PDB file of C-alpha atoms and ligand atoms in Angstrom:
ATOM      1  CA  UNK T   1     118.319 121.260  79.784  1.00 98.00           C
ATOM      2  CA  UNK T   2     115.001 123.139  79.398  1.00 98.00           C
ATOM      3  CA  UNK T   3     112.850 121.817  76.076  1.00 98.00           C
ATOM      4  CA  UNK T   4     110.190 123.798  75.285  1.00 98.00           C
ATOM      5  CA  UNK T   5     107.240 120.853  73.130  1.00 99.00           C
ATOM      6  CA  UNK T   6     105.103 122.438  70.871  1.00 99.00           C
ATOM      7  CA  UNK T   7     102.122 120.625  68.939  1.00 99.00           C
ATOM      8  CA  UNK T   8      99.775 121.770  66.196  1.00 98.00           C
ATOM      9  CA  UNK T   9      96.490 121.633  65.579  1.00 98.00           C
ATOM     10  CA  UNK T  10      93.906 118.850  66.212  1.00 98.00           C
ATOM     11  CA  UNK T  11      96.337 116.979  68.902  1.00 98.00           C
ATOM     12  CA  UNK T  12      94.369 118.346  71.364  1.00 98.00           C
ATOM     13  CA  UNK T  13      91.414 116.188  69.670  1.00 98.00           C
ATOM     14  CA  UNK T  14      93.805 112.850  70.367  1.00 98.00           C
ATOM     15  CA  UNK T  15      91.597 109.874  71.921  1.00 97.00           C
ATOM     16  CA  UNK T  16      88.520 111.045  69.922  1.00 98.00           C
ATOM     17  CA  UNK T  17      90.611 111.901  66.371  1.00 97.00           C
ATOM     18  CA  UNK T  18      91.214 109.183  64.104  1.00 98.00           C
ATOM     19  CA  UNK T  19      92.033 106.446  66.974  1.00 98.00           C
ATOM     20  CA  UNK T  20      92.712 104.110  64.527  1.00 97.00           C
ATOM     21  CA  UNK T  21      95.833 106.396  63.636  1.00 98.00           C
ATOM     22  CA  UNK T  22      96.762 108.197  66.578  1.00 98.00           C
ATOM     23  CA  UNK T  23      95.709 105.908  69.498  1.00 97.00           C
ATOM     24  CA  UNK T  24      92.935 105.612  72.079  1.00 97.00           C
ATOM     25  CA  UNK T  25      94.810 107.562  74.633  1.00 98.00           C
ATOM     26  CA  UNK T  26      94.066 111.347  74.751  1.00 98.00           C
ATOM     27  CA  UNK T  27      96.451 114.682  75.006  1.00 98.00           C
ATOM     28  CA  UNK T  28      96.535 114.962  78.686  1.00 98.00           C
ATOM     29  CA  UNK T  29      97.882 111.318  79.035  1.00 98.00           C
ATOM     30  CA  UNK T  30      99.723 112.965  76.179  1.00 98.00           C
ATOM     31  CA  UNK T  31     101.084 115.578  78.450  1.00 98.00           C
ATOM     32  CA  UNK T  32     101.582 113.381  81.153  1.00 98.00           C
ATOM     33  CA  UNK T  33     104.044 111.219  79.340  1.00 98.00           C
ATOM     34  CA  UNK T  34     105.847 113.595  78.130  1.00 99.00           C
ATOM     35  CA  UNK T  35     106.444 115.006  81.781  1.00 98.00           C
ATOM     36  CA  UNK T  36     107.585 111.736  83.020  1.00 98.00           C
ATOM     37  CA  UNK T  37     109.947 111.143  80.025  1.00 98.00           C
ATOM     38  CA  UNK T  38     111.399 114.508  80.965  1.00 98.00           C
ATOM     39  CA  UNK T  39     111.958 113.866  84.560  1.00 98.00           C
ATOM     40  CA  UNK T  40     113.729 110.456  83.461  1.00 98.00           C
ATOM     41  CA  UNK T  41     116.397 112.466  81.731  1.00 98.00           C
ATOM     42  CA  UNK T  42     116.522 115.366  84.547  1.00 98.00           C
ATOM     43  CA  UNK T  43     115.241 117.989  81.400  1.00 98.00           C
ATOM     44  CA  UNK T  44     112.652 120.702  82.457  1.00 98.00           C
ATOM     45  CA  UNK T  45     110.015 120.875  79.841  1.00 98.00           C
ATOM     46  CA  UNK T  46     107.318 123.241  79.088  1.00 98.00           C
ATOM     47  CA  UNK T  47     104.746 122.172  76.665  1.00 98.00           C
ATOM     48  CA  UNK T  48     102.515 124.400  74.760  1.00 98.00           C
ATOM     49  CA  UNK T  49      99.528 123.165  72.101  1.00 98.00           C
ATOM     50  CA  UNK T  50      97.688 125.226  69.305  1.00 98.00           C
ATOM     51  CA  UNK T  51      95.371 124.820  66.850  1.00 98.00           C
ATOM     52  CA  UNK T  52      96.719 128.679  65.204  1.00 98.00           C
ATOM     53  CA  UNK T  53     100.023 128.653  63.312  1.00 98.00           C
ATOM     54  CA  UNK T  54     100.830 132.158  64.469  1.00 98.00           C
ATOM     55  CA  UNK T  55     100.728 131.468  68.231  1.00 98.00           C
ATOM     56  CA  UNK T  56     103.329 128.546  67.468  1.00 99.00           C
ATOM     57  CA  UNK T  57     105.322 130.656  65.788  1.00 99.00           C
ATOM     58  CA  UNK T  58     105.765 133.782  68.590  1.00 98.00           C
ATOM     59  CA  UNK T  59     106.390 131.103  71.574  1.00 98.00           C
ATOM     60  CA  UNK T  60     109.347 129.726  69.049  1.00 98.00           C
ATOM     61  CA  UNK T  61     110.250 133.144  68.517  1.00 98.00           C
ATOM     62  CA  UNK T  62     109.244 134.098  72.731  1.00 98.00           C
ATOM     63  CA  UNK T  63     111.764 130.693  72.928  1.00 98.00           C
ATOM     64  CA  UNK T  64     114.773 132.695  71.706  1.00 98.00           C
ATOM     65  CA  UNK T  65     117.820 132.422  74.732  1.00 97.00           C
ATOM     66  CA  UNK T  66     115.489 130.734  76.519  1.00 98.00           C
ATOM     67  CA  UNK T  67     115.480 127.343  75.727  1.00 98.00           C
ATOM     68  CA  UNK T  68     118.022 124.388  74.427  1.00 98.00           C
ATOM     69  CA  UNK T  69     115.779 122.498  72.654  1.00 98.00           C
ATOM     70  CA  UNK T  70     112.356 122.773  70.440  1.00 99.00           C
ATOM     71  CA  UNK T  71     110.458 119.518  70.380  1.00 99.00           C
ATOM     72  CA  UNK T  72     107.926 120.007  67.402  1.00 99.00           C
ATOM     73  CA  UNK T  73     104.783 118.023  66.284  1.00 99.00           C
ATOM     74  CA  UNK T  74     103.577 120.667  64.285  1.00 99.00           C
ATOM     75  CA  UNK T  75     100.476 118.635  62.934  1.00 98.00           C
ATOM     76  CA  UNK T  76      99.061 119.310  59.592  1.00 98.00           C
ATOM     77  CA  UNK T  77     101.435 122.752  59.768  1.00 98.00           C
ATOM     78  CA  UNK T  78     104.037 120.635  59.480  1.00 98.00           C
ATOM     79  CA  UNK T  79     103.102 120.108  55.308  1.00 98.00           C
ATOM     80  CA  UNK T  80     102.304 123.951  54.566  1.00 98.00           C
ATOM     81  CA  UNK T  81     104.065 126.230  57.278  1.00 98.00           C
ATOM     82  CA  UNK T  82     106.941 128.176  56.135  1.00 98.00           C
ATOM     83  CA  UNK T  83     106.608 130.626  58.702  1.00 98.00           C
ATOM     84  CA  UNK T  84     107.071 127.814  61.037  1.00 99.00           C
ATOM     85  CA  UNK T  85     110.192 126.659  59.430  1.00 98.00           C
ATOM     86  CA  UNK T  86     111.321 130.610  59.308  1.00 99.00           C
ATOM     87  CA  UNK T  87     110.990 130.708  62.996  1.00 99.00           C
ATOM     88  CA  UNK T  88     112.815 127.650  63.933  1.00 99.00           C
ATOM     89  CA  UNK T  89     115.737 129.140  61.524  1.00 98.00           C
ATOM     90  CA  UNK T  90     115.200 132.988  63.254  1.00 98.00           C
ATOM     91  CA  UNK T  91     115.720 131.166  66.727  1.00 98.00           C
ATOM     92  CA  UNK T  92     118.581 128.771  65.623  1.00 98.00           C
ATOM     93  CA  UNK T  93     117.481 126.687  68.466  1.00 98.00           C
ATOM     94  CA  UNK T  94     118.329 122.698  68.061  1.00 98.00           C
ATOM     95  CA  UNK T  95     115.299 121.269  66.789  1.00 98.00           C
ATOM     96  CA  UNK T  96     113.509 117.707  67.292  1.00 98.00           C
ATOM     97  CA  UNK T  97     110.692 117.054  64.728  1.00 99.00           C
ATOM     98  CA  UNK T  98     107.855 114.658  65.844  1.00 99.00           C
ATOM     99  CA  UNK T  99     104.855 112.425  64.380  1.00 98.00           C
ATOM    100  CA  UNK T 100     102.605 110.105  65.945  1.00 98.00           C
ATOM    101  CA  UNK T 101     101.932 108.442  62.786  1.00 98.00           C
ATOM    102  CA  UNK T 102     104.735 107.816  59.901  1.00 98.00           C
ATOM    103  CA  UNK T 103     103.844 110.505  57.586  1.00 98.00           C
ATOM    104  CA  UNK T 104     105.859 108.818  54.577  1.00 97.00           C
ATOM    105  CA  UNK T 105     103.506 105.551  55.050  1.00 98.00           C
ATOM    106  CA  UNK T 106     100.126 108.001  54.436  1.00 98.00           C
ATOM    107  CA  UNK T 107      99.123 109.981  51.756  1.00 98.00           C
ATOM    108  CA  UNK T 108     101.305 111.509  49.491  1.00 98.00           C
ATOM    109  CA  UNK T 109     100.317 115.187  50.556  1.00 98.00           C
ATOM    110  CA  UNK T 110     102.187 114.308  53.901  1.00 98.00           C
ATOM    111  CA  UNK T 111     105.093 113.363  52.393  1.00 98.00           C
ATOM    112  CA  UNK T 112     106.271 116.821  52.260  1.00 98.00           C
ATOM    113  CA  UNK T 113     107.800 118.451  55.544  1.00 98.00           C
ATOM    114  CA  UNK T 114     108.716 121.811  55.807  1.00 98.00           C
ATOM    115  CA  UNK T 115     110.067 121.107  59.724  1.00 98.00           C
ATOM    116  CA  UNK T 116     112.155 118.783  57.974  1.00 98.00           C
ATOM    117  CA  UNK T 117     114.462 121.044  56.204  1.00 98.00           C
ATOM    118  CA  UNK T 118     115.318 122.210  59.732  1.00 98.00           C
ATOM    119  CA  UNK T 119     115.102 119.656  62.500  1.00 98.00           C
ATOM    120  CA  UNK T 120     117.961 117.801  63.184  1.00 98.00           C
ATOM    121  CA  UNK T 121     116.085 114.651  63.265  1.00 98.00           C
ATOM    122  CA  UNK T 122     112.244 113.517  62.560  1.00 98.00           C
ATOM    123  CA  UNK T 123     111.014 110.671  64.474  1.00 98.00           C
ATOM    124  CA  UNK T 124     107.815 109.439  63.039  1.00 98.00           C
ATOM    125  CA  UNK T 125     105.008 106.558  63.647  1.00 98.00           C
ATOM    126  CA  UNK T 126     106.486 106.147  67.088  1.00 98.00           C
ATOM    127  CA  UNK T 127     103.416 107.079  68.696  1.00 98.00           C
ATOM    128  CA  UNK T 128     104.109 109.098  72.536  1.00 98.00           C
ATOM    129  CA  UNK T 129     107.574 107.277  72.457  1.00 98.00           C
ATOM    130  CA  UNK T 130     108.739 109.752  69.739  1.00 98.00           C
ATOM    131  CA  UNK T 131     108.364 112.192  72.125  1.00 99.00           C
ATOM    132  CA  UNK T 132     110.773 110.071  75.076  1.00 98.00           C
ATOM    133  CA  UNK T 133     113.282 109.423  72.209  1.00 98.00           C
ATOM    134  CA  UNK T 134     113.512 113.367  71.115  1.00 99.00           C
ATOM    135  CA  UNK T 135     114.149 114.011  75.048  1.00 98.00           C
ATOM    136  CA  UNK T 136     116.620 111.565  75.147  1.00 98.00           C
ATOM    137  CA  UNK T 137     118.379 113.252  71.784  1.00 98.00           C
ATOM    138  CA  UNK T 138     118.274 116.316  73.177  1.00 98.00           C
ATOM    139  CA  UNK T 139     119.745 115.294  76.542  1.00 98.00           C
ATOM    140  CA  UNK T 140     122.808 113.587  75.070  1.00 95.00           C
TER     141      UNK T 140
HETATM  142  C1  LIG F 201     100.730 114.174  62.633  1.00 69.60           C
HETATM  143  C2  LIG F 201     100.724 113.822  61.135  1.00 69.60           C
HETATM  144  C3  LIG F 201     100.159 114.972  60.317  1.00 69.60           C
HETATM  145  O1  LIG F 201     100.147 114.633  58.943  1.00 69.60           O
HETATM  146  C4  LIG F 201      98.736 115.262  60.750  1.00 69.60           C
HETATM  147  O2  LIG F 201      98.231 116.380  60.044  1.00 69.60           O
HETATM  148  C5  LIG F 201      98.593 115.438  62.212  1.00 69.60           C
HETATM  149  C6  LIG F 201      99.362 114.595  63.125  1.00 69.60           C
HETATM  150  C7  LIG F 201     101.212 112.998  63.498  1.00 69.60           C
HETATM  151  O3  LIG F 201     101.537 113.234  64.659  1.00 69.60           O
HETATM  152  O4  LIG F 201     101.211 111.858  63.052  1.00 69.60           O
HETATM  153  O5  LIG F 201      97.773 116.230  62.676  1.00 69.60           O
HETATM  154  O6  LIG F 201     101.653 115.239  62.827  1.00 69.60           O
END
């Protein structure tokens, strides 16, 4: 199973952003758990962060035959991107949709996802272990 994890802008900024909401611990611990999660279901992952919609959008579409699973955090994309919701539909790969924080407890302007309308599931306000649980999804 090879699961390509993307995440959107800012994440890169975890540990210092908002720790209140996101957590003290920063994106390379980040990266690290994800790695670990994917070795405890045998998946080979590759993850890939951007603060530019467009650069998410050709590695789903560089994804296409590829991969077997998307993993998305797609950040504050996730509440404006069509073209990232186009893409995920162009590749027709199985998609996971993740959030730190549970974007239907926050404001109302984050109550809207466009990653939604695709992803087979959204796990939100999980914090990292969102990111296990979508492994363990697509692994079953
Ligand atoms: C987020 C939630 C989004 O609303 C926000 O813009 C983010 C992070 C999360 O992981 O909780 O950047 O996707």
């Amino acid at each position: 199973m090879k699961i390509l994890v993307l995440n959107g802008p800012n994440l890169n900024m975890l540990g210092i952003r908002e720790p209140d909401i996101y957590g003290k611990r920063t994106y390379a611990d980040l990266e690290t758990y994800i790695h670990n999660a994917a070795e405890e279901f045998g998946a080979e992952v590759e993850i890939f962060q951007s603060n530019y919609e467009g650069e998410l959008v050709t590695h789903i579409q560089n994804a296409y035959g590829k991969v077997d699973g998307i993993i998305i955090n797609a950040a504050a994309y996730t509440h404006t991107s069509v073209a990232i919701l186009d893409a995920i539909k162009a590749v027709a790969i199985p998609t996971i949709e993740v959030h730190l924080s549970d974007i239907q407890q926050r404001e109302s302007f984050r109550h809207l996802s466009y990653i939604s309308m695709v992803a087979q599931q959204t796990i939100c306000g999980m914090g990292f272990e969102g990111y296990r649980e979508a492994i363990r999804l697509l692994c079953m």
